Tab-separated table of C-alpha atoms in Angstrom:
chain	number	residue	atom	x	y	z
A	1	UNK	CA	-2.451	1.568	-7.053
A	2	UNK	CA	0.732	1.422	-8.460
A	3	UNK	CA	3.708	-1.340	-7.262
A	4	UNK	CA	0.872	-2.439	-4.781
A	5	UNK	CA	0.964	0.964	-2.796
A	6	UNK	CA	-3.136	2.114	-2.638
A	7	UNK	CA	-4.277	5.698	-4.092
A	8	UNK	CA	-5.495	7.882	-1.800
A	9	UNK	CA	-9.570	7.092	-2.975
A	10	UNK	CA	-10.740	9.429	-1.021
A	11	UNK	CA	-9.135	12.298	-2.893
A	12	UNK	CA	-9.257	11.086	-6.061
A	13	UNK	CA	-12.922	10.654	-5.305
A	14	UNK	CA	-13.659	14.089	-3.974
A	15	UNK	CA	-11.671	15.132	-7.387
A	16	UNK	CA	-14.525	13.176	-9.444
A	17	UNK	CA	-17.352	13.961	-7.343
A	18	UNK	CA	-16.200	17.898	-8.715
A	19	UNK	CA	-15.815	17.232	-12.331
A	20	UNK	CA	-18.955	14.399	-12.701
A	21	UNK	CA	-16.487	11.383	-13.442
A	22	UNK	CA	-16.234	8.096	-12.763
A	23	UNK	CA	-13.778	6.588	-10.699
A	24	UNK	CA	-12.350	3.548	-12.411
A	25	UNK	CA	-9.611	1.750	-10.278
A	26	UNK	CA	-6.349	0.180	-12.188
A	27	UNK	CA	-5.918	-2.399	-9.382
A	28	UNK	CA	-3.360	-4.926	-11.755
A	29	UNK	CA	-0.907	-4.224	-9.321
A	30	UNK	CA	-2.227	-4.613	-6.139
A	31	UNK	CA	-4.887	-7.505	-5.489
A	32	UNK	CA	-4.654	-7.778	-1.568
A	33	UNK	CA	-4.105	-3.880	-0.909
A	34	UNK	CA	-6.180	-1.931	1.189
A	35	UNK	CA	-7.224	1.960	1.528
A	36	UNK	CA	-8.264	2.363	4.902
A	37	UNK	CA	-10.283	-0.624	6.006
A	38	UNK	CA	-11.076	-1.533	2.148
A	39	UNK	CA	-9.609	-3.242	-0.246
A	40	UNK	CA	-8.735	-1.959	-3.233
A	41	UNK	CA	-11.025	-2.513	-6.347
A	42	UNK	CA	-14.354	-2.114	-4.089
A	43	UNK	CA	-14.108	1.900	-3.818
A	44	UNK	CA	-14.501	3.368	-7.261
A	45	UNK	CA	-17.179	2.274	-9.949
A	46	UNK	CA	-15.605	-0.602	-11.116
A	47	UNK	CA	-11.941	-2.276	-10.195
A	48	UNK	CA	-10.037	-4.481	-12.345
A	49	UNK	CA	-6.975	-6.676	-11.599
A	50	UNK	CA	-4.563	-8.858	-13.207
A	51	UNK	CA	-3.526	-12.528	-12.315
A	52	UNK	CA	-1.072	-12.449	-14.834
A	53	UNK	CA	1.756	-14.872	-13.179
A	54	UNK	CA	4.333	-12.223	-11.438
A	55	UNK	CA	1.458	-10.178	-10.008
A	56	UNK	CA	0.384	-11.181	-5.727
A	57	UNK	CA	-1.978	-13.380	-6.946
A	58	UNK	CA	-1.124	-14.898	-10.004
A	59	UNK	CA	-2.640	-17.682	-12.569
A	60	UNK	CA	-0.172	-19.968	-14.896
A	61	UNK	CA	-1.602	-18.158	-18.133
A	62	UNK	CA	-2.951	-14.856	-18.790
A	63	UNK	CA	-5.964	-13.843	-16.489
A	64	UNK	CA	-8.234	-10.748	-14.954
A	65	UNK	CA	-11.019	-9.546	-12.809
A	66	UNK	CA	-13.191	-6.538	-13.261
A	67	UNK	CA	-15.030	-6.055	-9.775
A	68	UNK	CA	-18.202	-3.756	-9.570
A	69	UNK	CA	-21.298	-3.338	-7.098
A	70	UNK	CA	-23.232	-1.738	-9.718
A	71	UNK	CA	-25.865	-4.914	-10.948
A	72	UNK	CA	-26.301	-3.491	-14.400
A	73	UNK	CA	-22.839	-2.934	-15.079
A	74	UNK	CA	-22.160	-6.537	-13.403
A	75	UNK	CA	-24.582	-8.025	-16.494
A	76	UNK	CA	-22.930	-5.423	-18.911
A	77	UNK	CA	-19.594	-6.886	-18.154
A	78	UNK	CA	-20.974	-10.389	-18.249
A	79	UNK	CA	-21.978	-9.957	-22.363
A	80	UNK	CA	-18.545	-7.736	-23.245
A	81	UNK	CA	-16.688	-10.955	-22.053
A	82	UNK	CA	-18.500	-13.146	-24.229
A	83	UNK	CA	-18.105	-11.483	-27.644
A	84	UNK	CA	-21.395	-9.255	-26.911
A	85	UNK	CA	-23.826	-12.118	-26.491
A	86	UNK	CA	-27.466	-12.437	-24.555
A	87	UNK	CA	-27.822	-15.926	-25.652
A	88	UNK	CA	-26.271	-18.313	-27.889
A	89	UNK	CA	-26.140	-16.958	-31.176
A	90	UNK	CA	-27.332	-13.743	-30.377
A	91	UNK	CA	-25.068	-10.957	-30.303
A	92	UNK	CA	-25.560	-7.097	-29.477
A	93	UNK	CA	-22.691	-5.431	-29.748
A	94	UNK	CA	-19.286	-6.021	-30.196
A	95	UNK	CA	-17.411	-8.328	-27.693
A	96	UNK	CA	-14.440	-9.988	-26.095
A	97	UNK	CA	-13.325	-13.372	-26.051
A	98	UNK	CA	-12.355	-12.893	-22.196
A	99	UNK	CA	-14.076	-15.343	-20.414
A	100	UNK	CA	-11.476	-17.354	-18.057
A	101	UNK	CA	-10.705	-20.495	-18.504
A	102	UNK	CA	-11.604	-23.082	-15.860
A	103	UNK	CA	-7.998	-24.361	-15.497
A	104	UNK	CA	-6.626	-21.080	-14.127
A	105	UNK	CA	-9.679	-20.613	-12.426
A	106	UNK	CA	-8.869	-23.615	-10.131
A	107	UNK	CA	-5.381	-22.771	-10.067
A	108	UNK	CA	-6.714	-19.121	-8.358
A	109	UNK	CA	-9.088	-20.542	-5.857
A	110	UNK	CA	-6.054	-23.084	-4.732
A	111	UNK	CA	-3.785	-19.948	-4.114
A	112	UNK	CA	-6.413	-17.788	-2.738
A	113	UNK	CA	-6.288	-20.264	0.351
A	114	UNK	CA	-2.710	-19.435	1.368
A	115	UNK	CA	-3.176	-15.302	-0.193
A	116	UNK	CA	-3.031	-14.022	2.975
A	117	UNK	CA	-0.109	-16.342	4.401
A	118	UNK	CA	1.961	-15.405	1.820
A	119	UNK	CA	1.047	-11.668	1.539
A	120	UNK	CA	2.363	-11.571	5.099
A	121	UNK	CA	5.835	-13.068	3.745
A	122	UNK	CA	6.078	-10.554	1.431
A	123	UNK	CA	5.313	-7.865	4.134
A	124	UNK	CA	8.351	-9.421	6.169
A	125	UNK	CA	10.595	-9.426	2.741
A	126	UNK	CA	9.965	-5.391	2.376
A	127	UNK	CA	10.647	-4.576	6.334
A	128	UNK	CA	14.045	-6.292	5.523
A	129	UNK	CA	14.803	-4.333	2.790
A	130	UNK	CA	13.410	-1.107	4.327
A	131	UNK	CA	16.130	-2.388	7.464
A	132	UNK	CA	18.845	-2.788	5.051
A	133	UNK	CA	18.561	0.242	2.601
A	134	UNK	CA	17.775	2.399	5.878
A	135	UNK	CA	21.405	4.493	5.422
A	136	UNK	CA	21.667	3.959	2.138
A	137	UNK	CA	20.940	6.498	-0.507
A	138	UNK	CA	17.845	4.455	-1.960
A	139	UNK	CA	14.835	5.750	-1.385
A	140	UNK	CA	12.515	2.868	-0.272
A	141	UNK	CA	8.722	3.346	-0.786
A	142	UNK	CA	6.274	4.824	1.640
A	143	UNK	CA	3.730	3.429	3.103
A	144	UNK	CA	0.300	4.157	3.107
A	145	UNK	CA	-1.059	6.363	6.052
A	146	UNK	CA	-3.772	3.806	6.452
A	147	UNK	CA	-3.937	0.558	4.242
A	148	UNK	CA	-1.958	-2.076	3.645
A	149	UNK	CA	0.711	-1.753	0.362
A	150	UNK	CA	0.529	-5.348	-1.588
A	151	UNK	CA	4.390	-4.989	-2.535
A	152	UNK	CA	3.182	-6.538	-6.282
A	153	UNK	CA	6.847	-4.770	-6.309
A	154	UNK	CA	9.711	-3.136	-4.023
A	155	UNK	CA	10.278	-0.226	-6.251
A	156	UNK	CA	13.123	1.830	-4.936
A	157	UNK	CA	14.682	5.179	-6.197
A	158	UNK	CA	18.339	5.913	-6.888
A	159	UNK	CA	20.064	9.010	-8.451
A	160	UNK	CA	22.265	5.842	-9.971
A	161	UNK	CA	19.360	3.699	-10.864
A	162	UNK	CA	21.377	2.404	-14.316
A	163	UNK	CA	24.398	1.331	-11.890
A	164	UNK	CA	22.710	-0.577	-9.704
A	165	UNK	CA	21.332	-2.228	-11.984
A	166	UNK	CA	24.184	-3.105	-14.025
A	167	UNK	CA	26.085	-4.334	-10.925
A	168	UNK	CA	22.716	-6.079	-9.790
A	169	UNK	CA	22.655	-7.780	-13.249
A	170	UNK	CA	26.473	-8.422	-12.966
A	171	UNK	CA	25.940	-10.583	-9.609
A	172	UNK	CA	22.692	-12.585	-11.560
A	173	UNK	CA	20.209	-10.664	-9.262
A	174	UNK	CA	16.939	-9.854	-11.904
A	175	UNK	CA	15.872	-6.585	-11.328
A	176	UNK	CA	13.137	-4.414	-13.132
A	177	UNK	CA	12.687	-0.814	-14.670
A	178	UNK	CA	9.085	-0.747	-15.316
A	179	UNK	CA	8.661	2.399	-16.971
A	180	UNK	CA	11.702	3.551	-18.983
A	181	UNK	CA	9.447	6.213	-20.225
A	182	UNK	CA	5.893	8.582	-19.253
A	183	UNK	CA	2.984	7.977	-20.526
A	184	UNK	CA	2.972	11.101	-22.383
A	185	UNK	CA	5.796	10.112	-24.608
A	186	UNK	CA	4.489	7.446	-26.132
A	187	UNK	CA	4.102	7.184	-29.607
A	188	UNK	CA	-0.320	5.848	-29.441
A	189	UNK	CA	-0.354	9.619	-27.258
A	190	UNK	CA	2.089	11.607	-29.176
A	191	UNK	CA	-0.816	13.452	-31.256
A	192	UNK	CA	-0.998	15.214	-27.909
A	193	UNK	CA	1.897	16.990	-28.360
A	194	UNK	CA	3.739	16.214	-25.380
A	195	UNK	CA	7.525	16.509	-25.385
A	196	UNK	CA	11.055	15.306	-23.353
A	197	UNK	CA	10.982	18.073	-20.278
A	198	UNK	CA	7.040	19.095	-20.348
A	199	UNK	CA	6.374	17.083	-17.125
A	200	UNK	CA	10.054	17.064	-14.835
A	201	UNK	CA	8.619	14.765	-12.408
A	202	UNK	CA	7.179	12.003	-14.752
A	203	UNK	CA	11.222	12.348	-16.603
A	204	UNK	CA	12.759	12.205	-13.194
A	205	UNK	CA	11.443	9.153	-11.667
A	206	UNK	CA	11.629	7.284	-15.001
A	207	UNK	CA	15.325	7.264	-14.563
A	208	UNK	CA	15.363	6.896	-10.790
A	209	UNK	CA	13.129	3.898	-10.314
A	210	UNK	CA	14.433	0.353	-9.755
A	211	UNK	CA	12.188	-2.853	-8.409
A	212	UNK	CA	14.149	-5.444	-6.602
A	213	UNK	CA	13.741	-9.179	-6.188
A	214	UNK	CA	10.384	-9.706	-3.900
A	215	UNK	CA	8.591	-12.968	-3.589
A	216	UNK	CA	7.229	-14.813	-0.235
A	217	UNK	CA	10.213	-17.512	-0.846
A	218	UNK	CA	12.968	-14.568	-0.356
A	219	UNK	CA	14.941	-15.145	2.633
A	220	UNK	CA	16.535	-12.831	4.765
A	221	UNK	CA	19.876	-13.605	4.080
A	222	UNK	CA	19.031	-13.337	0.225
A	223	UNK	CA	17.501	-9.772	0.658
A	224	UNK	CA	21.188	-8.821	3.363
A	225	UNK	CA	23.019	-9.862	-0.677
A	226	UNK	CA	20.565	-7.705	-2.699
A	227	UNK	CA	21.161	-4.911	-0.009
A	228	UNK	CA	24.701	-5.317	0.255
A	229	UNK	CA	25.003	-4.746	-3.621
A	230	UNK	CA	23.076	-1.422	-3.644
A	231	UNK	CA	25.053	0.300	-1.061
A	232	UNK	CA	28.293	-0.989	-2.874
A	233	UNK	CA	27.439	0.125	-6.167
């Protein structure tokens, strides 16, 4: 669910259903997405989400949720989160220390009451953009064909991508280039043998892709100088 925008589940779960895997959904991005009439982290086996502080719903520290309606993976979970333990003392396996704390837990359930008021500002901040950058040559991102897309980012593409963002930078607007490079190329995967120009696409949109400034405080008038910027540039 990448920048927010929901997989198509269905699919990928048809693909799983053929090849006897399990669908495992990396939600980090997109707490408050939905594919179809679901939200995202409730259709595959498991679903797990960050609340690190930039994401839609973020703690003041480092934070996650792992989401599952499968009762013996629910307890499984429960004992890798506390270094492998059944009872005090008494450990199985090997472990996490990822138990979190009560401090950001409070913090979440304070912003979970207003989620949904300011999920629908950040809705409003993308349909300005998408306004703005209409006849420009950015290529704003799609929409889901039923869902809702969390905008965790506006991640545009530009055949320029490194002068926007140097002319973005220039006029103290902080943008982001998530992924500089695939997957494939780096160095934990290179064993697989993967090189520069094996997968195009991946290459392509790793210099194309630019996320601009999106938060529920953004005003209009603030999104009209972002725009205003890209089309100049």
């Amino acid at each position: 669910h990448i920048f927010g925008h929901p997989a198509d589940m269905e699919a990928l779960q048809q693909l799983a259903d053929q090849h006897d895997l399990v669908v495992i959904e990396d939600a980090a991005q997109a707490f408050g997405a939905r594919s179809g009439d679901d939200v995202v982290g409730s259709l595959g086996a498991t679903g797990c989400f960050s609340f690190y502080p930039a994401k839609t719903l973020g703690c003041y520290g480092d934070g996650g949720l792992v989401s599952t309606s499968d009762e013996s993976l629910l307890e499984h979970l429960k004992q890798l989160r506390n270094h492998g333990a059944v009872a005090p003392f008494t450990h199985i396996e090997i472990g996490y220390n990822s138990r979190l704390d009560a401090i950001q837990a409070s913090l979440l359930s304070i912003k979970l009451k207003k989620f949904e008021a300011d999920m629908a500002l950040r809705q409003q901040v993308a349909k300005w953009y998408d306004g703005c950058l209409s006849d420009s040559d950015a290529i704003t991102p799609g929409r889901p064909k039923a869902g809702r897309h969390a905008f965790n980012l506006y991640t545009i593409r530009h055949a320029r991508r490194d002068a926007l963002r140097e002319a973005l930078t220039t006029a103290n607007i902080g943008t982001n280039q998530c992924y500089p490079a695939g997957l494939h190329l780096q160095q934990v995967y290179r064993y697989l043998g993967y090189q520069q120009g094996d997968l195009p696409v991946v290459d392509q949109l790793c210099t194309e892709t630019l996320s601009l400034p999106i938060f529920p405080g953004l005003t209009e008038e603030q999104v009209e100088r972002v725009c205003r910027i890209v089309i100049e540039a």
